[in-house]
């Protein structure tokens, strides 16, 4: 029986362990937490979405005034809110723990280090143990980027992990970094009543996403946040007893400001510092990722690496899919990790989601595309739910009419992108999407009508195709 040890039990590690067990391998899964879950389930994707759900409810309740329904000002009990978020995490991680037991995965709570390419040492609360295996899968994930000067040891300077613990509802908060983690967590605090400001070094929020999608979100962020400072750097900050004074430099020159809390969300770095890795042939890139091939095998034939530690994009679903490829490679299959696209979702309100080619990438790479956009003010469903702040677009190859990319901004864009993903993976053409009957009235119709826009025949928008 093939023996596999998986180090790290995030969505990469536990997916690998479970699949390996399904294929009949003898599996040991090692992680410091009580149950499998990793960053995603304990202090990332899941707790942030539980809080974003609450933020959405608060926002809808206040918005309901415009529909003739008025609720009083919300009373927020931070302890109960934190308990709700913790319960969500416990439910899910308890579930993965159960599933691990059912699959007879040997889950060891502890820290692993590498003794040889087929032997691990595990430090547990009660002592230590060694595991001898045929293969090791490293799924050690990532951690918040720390840069000198910003890593101040103060309870008022938060990273994503401590921000999710909701120390209190601050009066004011500065979010450093206008990426998805900063915007998601900033939106939570803004909905709870904090005056949130965001500072971003580049000239736009969410660098990497198409500007037309970001524009619609940015408008909302400008309404709900106190201040959005673009092309601005934080020069220094120091935490005093009750506040964090910050020096900034932006287009108008240097400025000083003070906040109750600062959230540093400037990115994440891969965690390739697994003790003993240097005793193997595993190579680590300049950016700190473990170097792997198309099967996620490292330079050391018995060691695989998956998830955040194995490269961008650092997303849970990428980790889980790599896990399956690595396990199949161990099983001897000719599987490779070469998805046609990997979706990205920013769970703000409105959400932004994209898959495949973006307009920015098409331009950079000199790829000619036709862009068909459907504005949500023409969607019956968007009007019915009073969420016309959205847009769906398809990037289409003008020659073959194949869908190369999909971008969506709007309420629930994260769910809608699945159809775009399927279209890209299946090599669908604009006609395929146009001819697929979508239920009415749904936001998913915006995908179909975007395809109709390509032909200049969208039912709800008059925009004839230019000859
Ligand atoms: P991780 O989930 O990082 O897990 C790695 C595990 O390995 C950890 O438990 C760690 O303690 C353990 N470990 C490390 N070293 C050792 C060792 N030597 N021995 C034993 N164990 C070890 N992604 C999305 O796709 N969607 C989202 O909505 C999303 N939201 C996010 C929100 C936040 C606030 C954050 C921080 C991240 C979010 N992410 C999201 C990113 C997502 O969490 C990661 O991409 C994902 O967790 C990566 O999975 P992984 O399996 O590579 O490792």
Coordinates of C-alpha atoms and ligand atoms in Angstrom, one line a residue:
X1 CA 0.0 0.0 0.0
X2 CA 1.4 3.4 -0.9
X3 CA 2.1 5.5 2.2
X4 CA 1.7 9.3 1.9
X5 CA 2.2 12.1 4.4
X6 CA 0.6 15.4 3.8
X7 CA 2.0 18.4 5.7
X8 CA -0.5 21.1 6.3
X9 CA -4.3 20.6 6.3
X10 CA -5.7 23.5 4.4
X11 CA -7.9 23.1 1.3
X12 CA -4.9 21.8 -0.5
X13 CA -3.7 19.4 2.2
X14 CA -7.0 17.9 3.3
X15 CA -8.2 17.5 -0.3
X16 CA -5.0 15.6 -1.1
X17 CA -5.2 13.5 2.0
X18 CA -8.9 12.6 1.5
X19 CA -8.4 11.8 -2.2
X20 CA -5.3 9.7 -1.5
X21 CA -7.3 7.7 1.1
X22 CA -10.2 7.3 -1.5
X23 CA -7.6 5.8 -3.9
X24 CA -6.6 3.3 -1.2
X25 CA -3.4 4.9 0.1
X26 CA -2.3 4.9 3.7
X27 CA -2.4 8.6 4.7
X28 CA -1.0 10.7 7.5
X29 CA -2.2 14.3 7.6
X30 CA -0.3 16.7 9.9
X31 CA -1.4 20.2 11.0
X32 CA -1.2 22.2 14.2
X33 CA -5.0 22.8 14.4
X34 CA -7.4 20.4 16.1
X35 CA -9.1 19.5 12.8
X36 CA -8.3 19.9 9.1
X37 CA -9.1 23.3 7.7
X38 CA -5.9 25.4 7.4
X39 CA -5.9 29.1 6.8
X40 CA -9.0 29.0 4.6
X41 CA -11.4 27.4 7.1
X42 CA -9.9 28.8 10.4
X43 CA -8.7 32.3 9.5
X44 CA -9.4 33.1 5.8
X45 CA -12.2 32.3 3.3
X46 CA -14.8 31.0 5.7
X47 CA -14.7 33.3 8.7
X48 CA -14.4 36.3 6.4
X49 CA -17.5 35.2 4.4
X50 CA -19.5 34.6 7.6
X51 CA -18.8 38.2 8.6
X52 CA -19.4 39.5 5.1
X53 CA -22.8 37.8 5.2
X54 CA -23.6 39.8 8.3
X55 CA -22.4 43.0 6.7
X56 CA -24.7 42.3 3.7
X57 CA -27.7 41.8 6.0
X58 CA -26.9 45.1 7.8
X59 CA -26.6 46.9 4.5
X60 CA -29.9 45.5 3.1
X61 CA -31.7 46.3 6.3
X62 CA -30.7 50.0 6.1
X63 CA -31.4 50.0 2.3
X64 CA -34.9 48.7 2.9
X65 CA -35.9 52.2 3.9
X66 CA -36.1 53.0 0.2
X67 CA -38.6 50.1 -0.3
X68 CA -40.9 51.4 2.5
X69 CA -39.6 49.2 5.3
X70 CA -37.8 50.8 8.1
X71 CA -35.8 49.0 10.8
X72 CA -34.4 50.7 13.8
X73 CA -30.6 51.3 14.2
X74 CA -28.9 47.9 14.6
X75 CA -27.7 46.9 18.0
X76 CA -24.5 45.0 17.5
X77 CA -23.3 42.6 20.1
X78 CA -19.7 42.0 19.1
X79 CA -19.3 39.0 21.5
X80 CA -22.3 37.2 19.9
X81 CA -21.1 38.1 16.4
X82 CA -17.7 36.7 17.2
X83 CA -19.3 33.6 18.6
X84 CA -21.4 33.1 15.5
X85 CA -18.3 33.4 13.3
X86 CA -16.5 30.9 15.6
X87 CA -19.5 28.5 15.4
X88 CA -19.3 28.6 11.6
X89 CA -15.6 27.7 11.7
X90 CA -16.2 24.9 14.3
X91 CA -19.0 23.4 12.3
X92 CA -17.0 23.2 9.1
X93 CA -13.7 22.1 10.7
X94 CA -15.5 19.6 12.9
X95 CA -17.0 18.2 9.7
X96 CA -13.6 17.9 8.0
X97 CA -12.4 16.1 11.1
X98 CA -15.2 13.6 10.9
X99 CA -14.7 13.0 7.2
X100 CA -11.0 12.4 7.9
X101 CA -11.9 9.8 10.5
X102 CA -14.4 8.1 8.2
X103 CA -11.7 7.9 5.5
X104 CA -9.3 6.4 8.1
X105 CA -6.8 9.3 7.5
X106 CA -4.3 9.3 10.4
X107 CA -4.7 13.0 11.4
X108 CA -1.8 14.1 13.7
X109 CA -2.1 17.5 15.4
X110 CA 1.5 18.8 15.4
X111 CA 4.3 20.4 13.4
X112 CA 6.2 18.4 10.8
X113 CA 9.8 18.7 9.8
X114 CA 11.7 16.8 7.1
X115 CA 14.2 14.2 8.2
X116 CA 14.8 12.6 4.8
X117 CA 12.7 12.8 1.5
X118 CA 10.7 9.8 2.9
X119 CA 10.8 10.5 6.7
X120 CA 9.1 13.1 8.8
X121 CA 9.5 14.1 12.4
X122 CA 6.3 15.4 14.1
X123 CA 6.3 17.5 17.2
X124 CA 3.0 17.1 19.1
X125 CA 1.7 18.5 22.3
X126 CA 2.4 15.2 24.0
X127 CA 5.9 14.5 22.5
X128 CA 7.2 13.5 19.1
X129 CA 6.8 10.8 16.5
X130 CA 8.3 9.8 13.2
X131 CA 6.5 8.7 10.0
X132 CA 8.1 6.8 7.2
X133 CA 6.4 7.1 3.8
X134 CA 6.8 6.7 0.1
X135 CA 5.7 10.3 -0.7
X136 CA 5.4 13.6 1.1
X137 CA 2.9 16.3 -0.1
X138 CA 3.8 19.8 1.2
X139 CA 0.7 22.0 1.6
X140 CA 2.1 24.4 4.1
X141 CA 0.2 27.4 2.7
X142 CA 1.0 31.0 3.2
X143 CA 1.0 33.7 5.9
X144 CA 0.5 37.5 5.9
X145 CA 3.4 39.5 4.4
X146 CA 5.3 41.3 7.1
X147 CA 7.5 44.2 6.3
X148 CA 9.8 46.0 8.8
X149 CA 8.1 49.1 10.2
X150 CA 4.6 47.7 9.7
X151 CA 5.0 44.7 12.0
X152 CA 4.4 46.6 15.1
X153 CA 3.6 44.5 18.1
X154 CA 0.5 46.2 19.2
X155 CA -3.1 45.0 19.6
X156 CA -4.1 48.0 17.6
X157 CA -2.2 46.9 14.5
X158 CA -4.0 44.0 13.0
X159 CA -3.4 41.5 10.2
X160 CA -6.2 39.5 8.6
X161 CA -6.1 36.9 11.3
X162 CA -6.5 39.3 14.2
X163 CA -9.0 41.5 12.3
X164 CA -11.2 38.4 11.9
X165 CA -11.2 38.0 15.7
X166 CA -13.1 41.3 15.9
X167 CA -11.3 42.8 18.9
X168 CA -14.0 45.5 19.1
X169 CA -15.9 47.9 16.7
X170 CA -13.3 50.7 16.3
X171 CA -14.3 54.3 15.7
X172 CA -11.8 54.6 12.9
X173 CA -9.6 52.1 11.0
X174 CA -7.0 52.5 8.3
X175 CA -6.7 49.5 5.9
X176 CA -3.3 49.4 4.3
X177 CA -3.7 47.6 1.0
X178 CA -6.6 47.9 -1.5
X179 CA -6.4 44.2 -2.5
X180 CA -9.2 41.7 -2.0
X181 CA -8.4 40.9 1.7
X182 CA -8.2 44.6 2.7
X183 CA -11.5 45.5 0.9
X184 CA -13.4 42.5 2.2
X185 CA -12.4 43.0 5.8
X186 CA -12.7 46.8 5.4
X187 CA -16.3 46.3 4.2
X188 CA -17.1 44.2 7.3
X189 CA -15.9 46.9 9.7
X190 CA -17.5 49.7 7.6
X191 CA -20.9 47.8 7.8
X192 CA -20.4 47.4 11.6
X193 CA -20.1 51.2 11.9
X194 CA -16.3 51.9 11.8
X195 CA -15.1 54.8 9.7
X196 CA -12.8 52.9 7.4
X197 CA -10.1 54.5 5.2
X198 CA -8.1 52.5 2.7
X199 CA -4.7 53.4 1.4
X200 CA -3.3 51.8 -1.8
X201 CA 0.1 52.4 -3.3
X202 CA -1.0 52.0 -6.9
X203 CA -3.5 54.2 -8.7
X204 CA -6.5 51.9 -8.3
X205 CA -8.2 49.4 -6.0
X206 CA -7.7 45.7 -6.8
X207 CA -4.7 45.8 -9.1
X208 CA -5.1 42.9 -11.5
X209 CA -8.8 43.2 -12.1
X210 CA -10.2 45.0 -15.1
X211 CA -10.8 48.6 -14.4
X212 CA -14.4 48.6 -15.8
X213 CA -15.3 46.0 -13.2
X214 CA -13.5 47.8 -10.4
X215 CA -15.1 51.2 -11.2
X216 CA -18.5 49.9 -10.2
X217 CA -17.2 48.6 -6.9
X218 CA -15.0 51.6 -6.3
X219 CA -18.1 53.9 -6.5
X220 CA -19.7 51.8 -3.7
X221 CA -16.5 51.8 -1.6
X222 CA -16.3 55.5 -1.9
X223 CA -19.9 55.7 -0.4
X224 CA -19.4 53.2 2.4
X225 CA -15.8 54.0 3.4
X226 CA -14.6 57.2 4.9
X227 CA -11.7 57.8 2.6
X228 CA -10.0 56.0 -0.3
X229 CA -6.4 57.2 -0.8
X230 CA -4.8 56.0 -4.0
X231 CA -1.2 56.4 -5.2
X232 CA -0.5 56.8 -1.5
X233 CA 2.2 55.2 0.6
X234 CA 2.4 54.7 4.3
X235 CA 5.8 56.0 5.4
X236 CA 5.7 55.0 9.0
X237 CA 3.3 54.3 11.9
X238 CA 3.7 53.7 15.6
X239 CA 1.1 52.5 18.0
X240 CA 0.5 54.6 21.1
X241 CA -1.9 53.5 23.9
X242 CA -5.2 54.3 22.3
X243 CA -4.4 55.1 18.7
X244 CA -2.0 54.5 15.8
X245 CA -0.5 57.7 14.3
X246 CA 0.4 57.2 10.6
X247 CA 2.6 59.2 8.2
X248 CA 1.3 59.0 4.6
X249 CA 2.6 60.4 1.3
X250 CA 0.2 60.8 -1.6
X251 CA -0.4 63.0 -4.6
X252 CA -0.9 66.0 -2.4
X253 CA 2.4 65.4 -0.5
X254 CA 3.0 64.1 3.0
X255 CA 0.2 63.9 5.6
X256 CA -0.3 62.8 9.2
X257 CA -3.4 61.0 10.5
X258 CA -4.3 58.9 13.4
X259 CA -6.6 55.8 13.6
X260 CA -8.0 53.7 16.4
X261 CA -6.8 50.6 14.5
X262 CA -4.7 49.8 11.5
X263 CA -5.2 46.7 9.4
X264 CA -2.2 45.7 7.4
X265 CA -3.3 43.7 4.3
X266 CA -0.4 44.0 1.9
X267 CA -0.4 40.5 0.7
X268 CA 0.6 37.0 1.6
X269 CA 3.9 35.1 1.3
X270 CA 4.3 31.4 0.7
X271 CA 5.4 29.3 3.7
X272 CA 8.3 27.2 2.2
X273 CA 10.3 27.4 5.4
X274 CA 9.6 23.8 6.3
X275 CA 12.4 22.7 8.7
X276 CA 14.6 20.2 7.0
X277 CA 13.6 21.2 3.4
X278 CA 17.2 22.2 2.8
X279 CA 18.3 18.6 3.3
X280 CA 16.4 17.7 0.1
X281 CA 16.7 18.5 -3.6
X282 CA 13.6 20.7 -3.4
X283 CA 14.1 24.1 -5.0
X284 CA 12.5 27.4 -3.8
X285 CA 12.0 30.2 -6.3
X286 CA 13.1 33.9 -5.7
X287 CA 9.5 34.6 -4.6
X288 CA 9.6 31.9 -2.0
X289 CA 7.4 29.3 -3.8
X290 CA 8.4 25.6 -4.0
X291 CA 9.3 24.9 -7.6
X292 CA 7.2 22.1 -9.1
X293 CA 6.4 20.6 -12.5
X294 CA 3.0 20.2 -14.1
X295 CA 2.2 17.4 -11.7
X296 CA 3.3 19.5 -8.7
X297 CA 6.3 17.2 -8.2
X298 CA 9.3 19.1 -6.8
X299 CA 13.0 18.5 -7.8
X300 CA 12.9 15.8 -5.1
X301 CA 11.1 12.9 -6.7
X302 CA 9.2 11.8 -3.6
X303 CA 8.1 15.3 -2.6
X304 CA 5.2 17.2 -4.1
X305 CA 4.0 20.7 -3.3
X306 CA 0.5 22.1 -3.7
X307 CA -1.5 25.2 -2.8
X308 CA -0.3 28.6 -1.8
X309 CA 3.2 27.3 -1.2
X310 CA 3.4 26.1 -4.8
X311 CA 2.6 29.3 -6.6
X312 CA 0.0 31.9 -7.7
X313 CA -2.9 32.4 -7.6
X314 CA -3.0 31.8 -3.9
X315 CA -6.6 30.6 -3.8
X316 CA -8.3 27.7 -2.0
X317 CA -9.9 26.2 -5.2
X318 CA -6.5 26.2 -7.0
X319 CA -5.0 24.3 -4.0
X320 CA -7.7 21.6 -4.0
X321 CA -7.4 21.0 -7.7
X322 CA -3.6 20.7 -7.5
X323 CA -4.1 18.3 -4.7
X324 CA -6.0 15.9 -7.0
X325 CA -3.4 16.1 -9.7
X326 CA -0.5 15.4 -7.2
X327 CA -2.3 12.4 -5.8
X328 CA -3.0 11.0 -9.2
X329 CA 0.6 11.5 -10.1
X330 CA 1.6 9.5 -7.0
X331 CA -0.9 6.9 -8.2
X332 CA 1.0 6.8 -11.5
X333 CA -1.5 8.5 -13.7
X334 CA -0.4 11.0 -16.4
X335 CA -2.4 13.8 -14.8
X336 CA -1.2 17.4 -15.2
X337 CA -2.4 20.7 -13.7
X338 CA -3.3 22.8 -16.7
X339 CA -6.7 24.4 -16.2
X340 CA -8.0 26.6 -18.9
X341 CA -8.7 29.2 -16.2
X342 CA -8.9 29.7 -12.5
X343 CA -11.7 31.9 -11.2
X344 CA -11.0 34.8 -8.9
X345 CA -13.7 36.3 -6.7
X346 CA -13.7 39.4 -4.5
X347 CA -16.5 39.0 -2.0
X348 CA -17.2 42.7 -1.5
X349 CA -20.7 44.1 -2.2
X350 CA -21.0 44.2 -5.2
X351 CA -18.8 41.2 -5.8
X352 CA -16.2 41.1 -8.6
X353 CA -15.4 37.8 -10.3
X354 CA -13.4 37.0 -13.3
X355 CA -12.1 33.9 -15.1
X356 CA -9.8 33.4 -18.1
X357 CA -8.4 36.2 -20.1
X358 CA -8.9 39.8 -18.7
X359 CA -9.0 42.8 -21.0
X360 CA -5.8 44.1 -19.3
X361 CA -4.0 40.8 -20.1
X362 CA -5.4 40.7 -23.6
X363 CA -3.9 44.2 -24.2
X364 CA -0.6 43.3 -22.6
X365 CA -0.3 40.1 -24.6
X366 CA -1.5 41.7 -27.9
X367 CA -4.4 39.2 -28.1
X368 CA -7.3 40.5 -30.2
X369 CA -10.7 40.1 -28.5
X370 CA -14.2 41.3 -28.9
X371 CA -15.7 42.4 -25.7
X372 CA -19.5 42.0 -25.2
X373 CA -20.9 43.8 -22.2
X374 CA -24.3 43.5 -20.7
X375 CA -25.2 46.3 -18.2
X376 CA -27.3 45.2 -15.3
X377 CA -29.7 48.1 -15.4
X378 CA -31.2 46.2 -18.3
X379 CA -31.7 43.0 -16.2
X380 CA -35.2 42.4 -14.9
X381 CA -33.8 40.5 -11.9
X382 CA -31.3 43.2 -11.1
X383 CA -34.1 45.8 -11.1
X384 CA -36.4 43.6 -9.0
X385 CA -33.8 43.2 -6.3
X386 CA -32.7 46.8 -6.6
X387 CA -29.1 45.9 -7.5
X388 CA -28.5 47.4 -10.9
X389 CA -24.9 48.2 -9.9
X390 CA -23.5 45.4 -12.1
X391 CA -22.1 44.4 -15.4
X392 CA -21.3 41.1 -17.2
X393 CA -18.9 40.9 -20.0
X394 CA -17.5 38.2 -22.2
X395 CA -14.1 38.3 -24.0
X396 CA -14.6 36.5 -27.3
X397 CA -12.1 35.4 -29.9
X398 CA -13.3 37.3 -33.1
X399 CA -12.2 34.4 -35.3
X400 CA -13.5 31.3 -33.6
X401 CA -16.1 33.1 -31.4
X402 CA -14.8 31.1 -28.4
X403 CA -15.2 32.5 -24.9
X404 CA -11.7 33.4 -23.7
X405 CA -12.6 35.3 -20.6
X406 CA -15.6 36.4 -18.4
X407 CA -15.8 39.3 -16.0
X408 CA -18.7 40.1 -13.7
X409 CA -19.3 42.8 -11.2
X410 CA -22.6 42.8 -9.2
X411 CA -24.4 41.1 -6.4
X412 CA -23.6 37.4 -6.4
X413 CA -21.0 37.6 -9.1
X414 CA -19.0 34.9 -7.3
X415 CA -21.8 32.4 -8.0
X416 CA -22.3 33.6 -11.6
X417 CA -18.7 33.1 -12.6
X418 CA -19.2 29.3 -12.5
X419 CA -21.0 29.4 -15.8
X420 CA -18.2 31.5 -17.3
X421 CA -15.7 28.9 -16.0
X422 CA -17.6 26.0 -17.5
X423 CA -17.9 27.9 -20.9
X424 CA -14.1 28.5 -20.9
X425 CA -13.2 24.9 -19.9
X426 CA -15.6 23.4 -22.4
X427 CA -14.4 25.7 -25.2
X428 CA -17.9 27.1 -25.6
X429 CA -18.5 29.7 -28.3
X430 CA -20.7 32.8 -27.9
X431 CA -23.4 31.0 -29.9
X432 CA -23.3 28.1 -27.4
X433 CA -24.0 30.5 -24.5
X434 CA -26.6 32.5 -26.5
X435 CA -28.5 29.3 -27.4
X436 CA -28.4 28.0 -23.8
X437 CA -31.8 28.7 -22.3
X438 CA -31.4 30.5 -19.0
X439 CA -34.2 30.7 -16.4
X440 CA -36.0 34.0 -16.1
X441 CA -35.7 36.2 -14.2
X442 CA -32.2 35.5 -13.0
X443 CA -28.9 37.3 -13.0
X444 CA -27.5 34.4 -14.9
X445 CA -29.4 35.7 -17.9
X446 CA -26.8 38.5 -18.0
X447 CA -24.3 35.9 -19.2
X448 CA -26.6 34.8 -22.0
X449 CA -27.5 38.4 -22.9
X450 CA -23.8 39.3 -23.0
X451 CA -23.4 36.6 -25.7
X452 CA -26.4 38.1 -27.5
X453 CA -24.7 41.5 -27.3
X454 CA -21.8 40.0 -29.2
X455 CA -24.2 39.4 -32.1
X456 CA -25.9 42.8 -31.6
X457 CA -29.1 41.0 -30.7
X458 CA -29.6 41.3 -27.0
X459 CA -33.3 41.2 -26.2
X460 CA -33.1 43.9 -23.5
X461 CA -30.5 46.3 -25.0
X462 CA -30.6 47.9 -28.4
X463 CA -27.1 47.9 -29.7
X464 CA -26.8 46.6 -33.2
X465 CA -23.5 45.0 -34.2
X466 CA -21.2 47.4 -36.1
X467 CA -20.5 46.2 -39.6
Ligands
LIG1 P1 -3.4 26.8 4.0 O1 -4.8 26.9 4.0 O2 -2.6 28.1 4.2 O3 -3.0 25.8 5.1 C1 -1.7 25.5 5.4 C2 -1.6 24.8 6.7 O4 -0.3 24.2 6.9 C3 -1.8 25.7 7.9 O5 -2.8 25.1 8.8 C4 -0.5 25.7 8.6 O6 -0.5 25.9 10.0 C5 0.0 24.3 8.2 N1 1.5 24.1 8.3 C6 2.5 25.0 7.9 N2 3.7 24.5 8.1 C7 3.5 23.3 8.8 C8 4.3 22.3 9.3 N3 5.7 22.4 9.2 N4 3.8 21.2 9.9 C9 2.4 21.1 9.9 N5 1.6 22.0 9.5 C10 2.1 23.1 8.9 N6 -9.1 32.0 -1.0 C11 -10.2 31.7 -1.8 O7 -10.1 30.9 -2.7 N7 -11.4 32.3 -1.6 C12 -11.5 33.2 -0.6 O8 -12.6 33.8 -0.4 C13 -10.4 33.5 0.3 N8 -10.5 34.4 1.3 C14 -9.5 34.6 2.1 C15 -9.6 35.5 3.1 C16 -8.5 35.8 4.0 C17 -8.7 36.7 5.1 C18 -7.3 35.1 3.8 C19 -6.2 35.3 4.7 C20 -7.2 34.2 2.7 C21 -8.2 33.9 1.9 N9 -8.1 33.1 0.8 C22 -9.2 32.8 0.0 C23 -6.9 32.4 0.5 C24 -6.9 30.9 1.0 O9 -7.1 30.9 2.4 C25 -5.7 30.2 0.6 O10 -5.5 30.3 -0.8 C26 -5.8 28.7 1.0 O11 -6.0 28.6 2.4 C27 -4.5 28.0 0.6 O12 -4.7 26.6 1.0 P2 -3.4 25.7 1.3 O13 -3.9 24.3 1.4 O14 -2.3 26.0 0.3 O15 -2.8 26.2 2.7

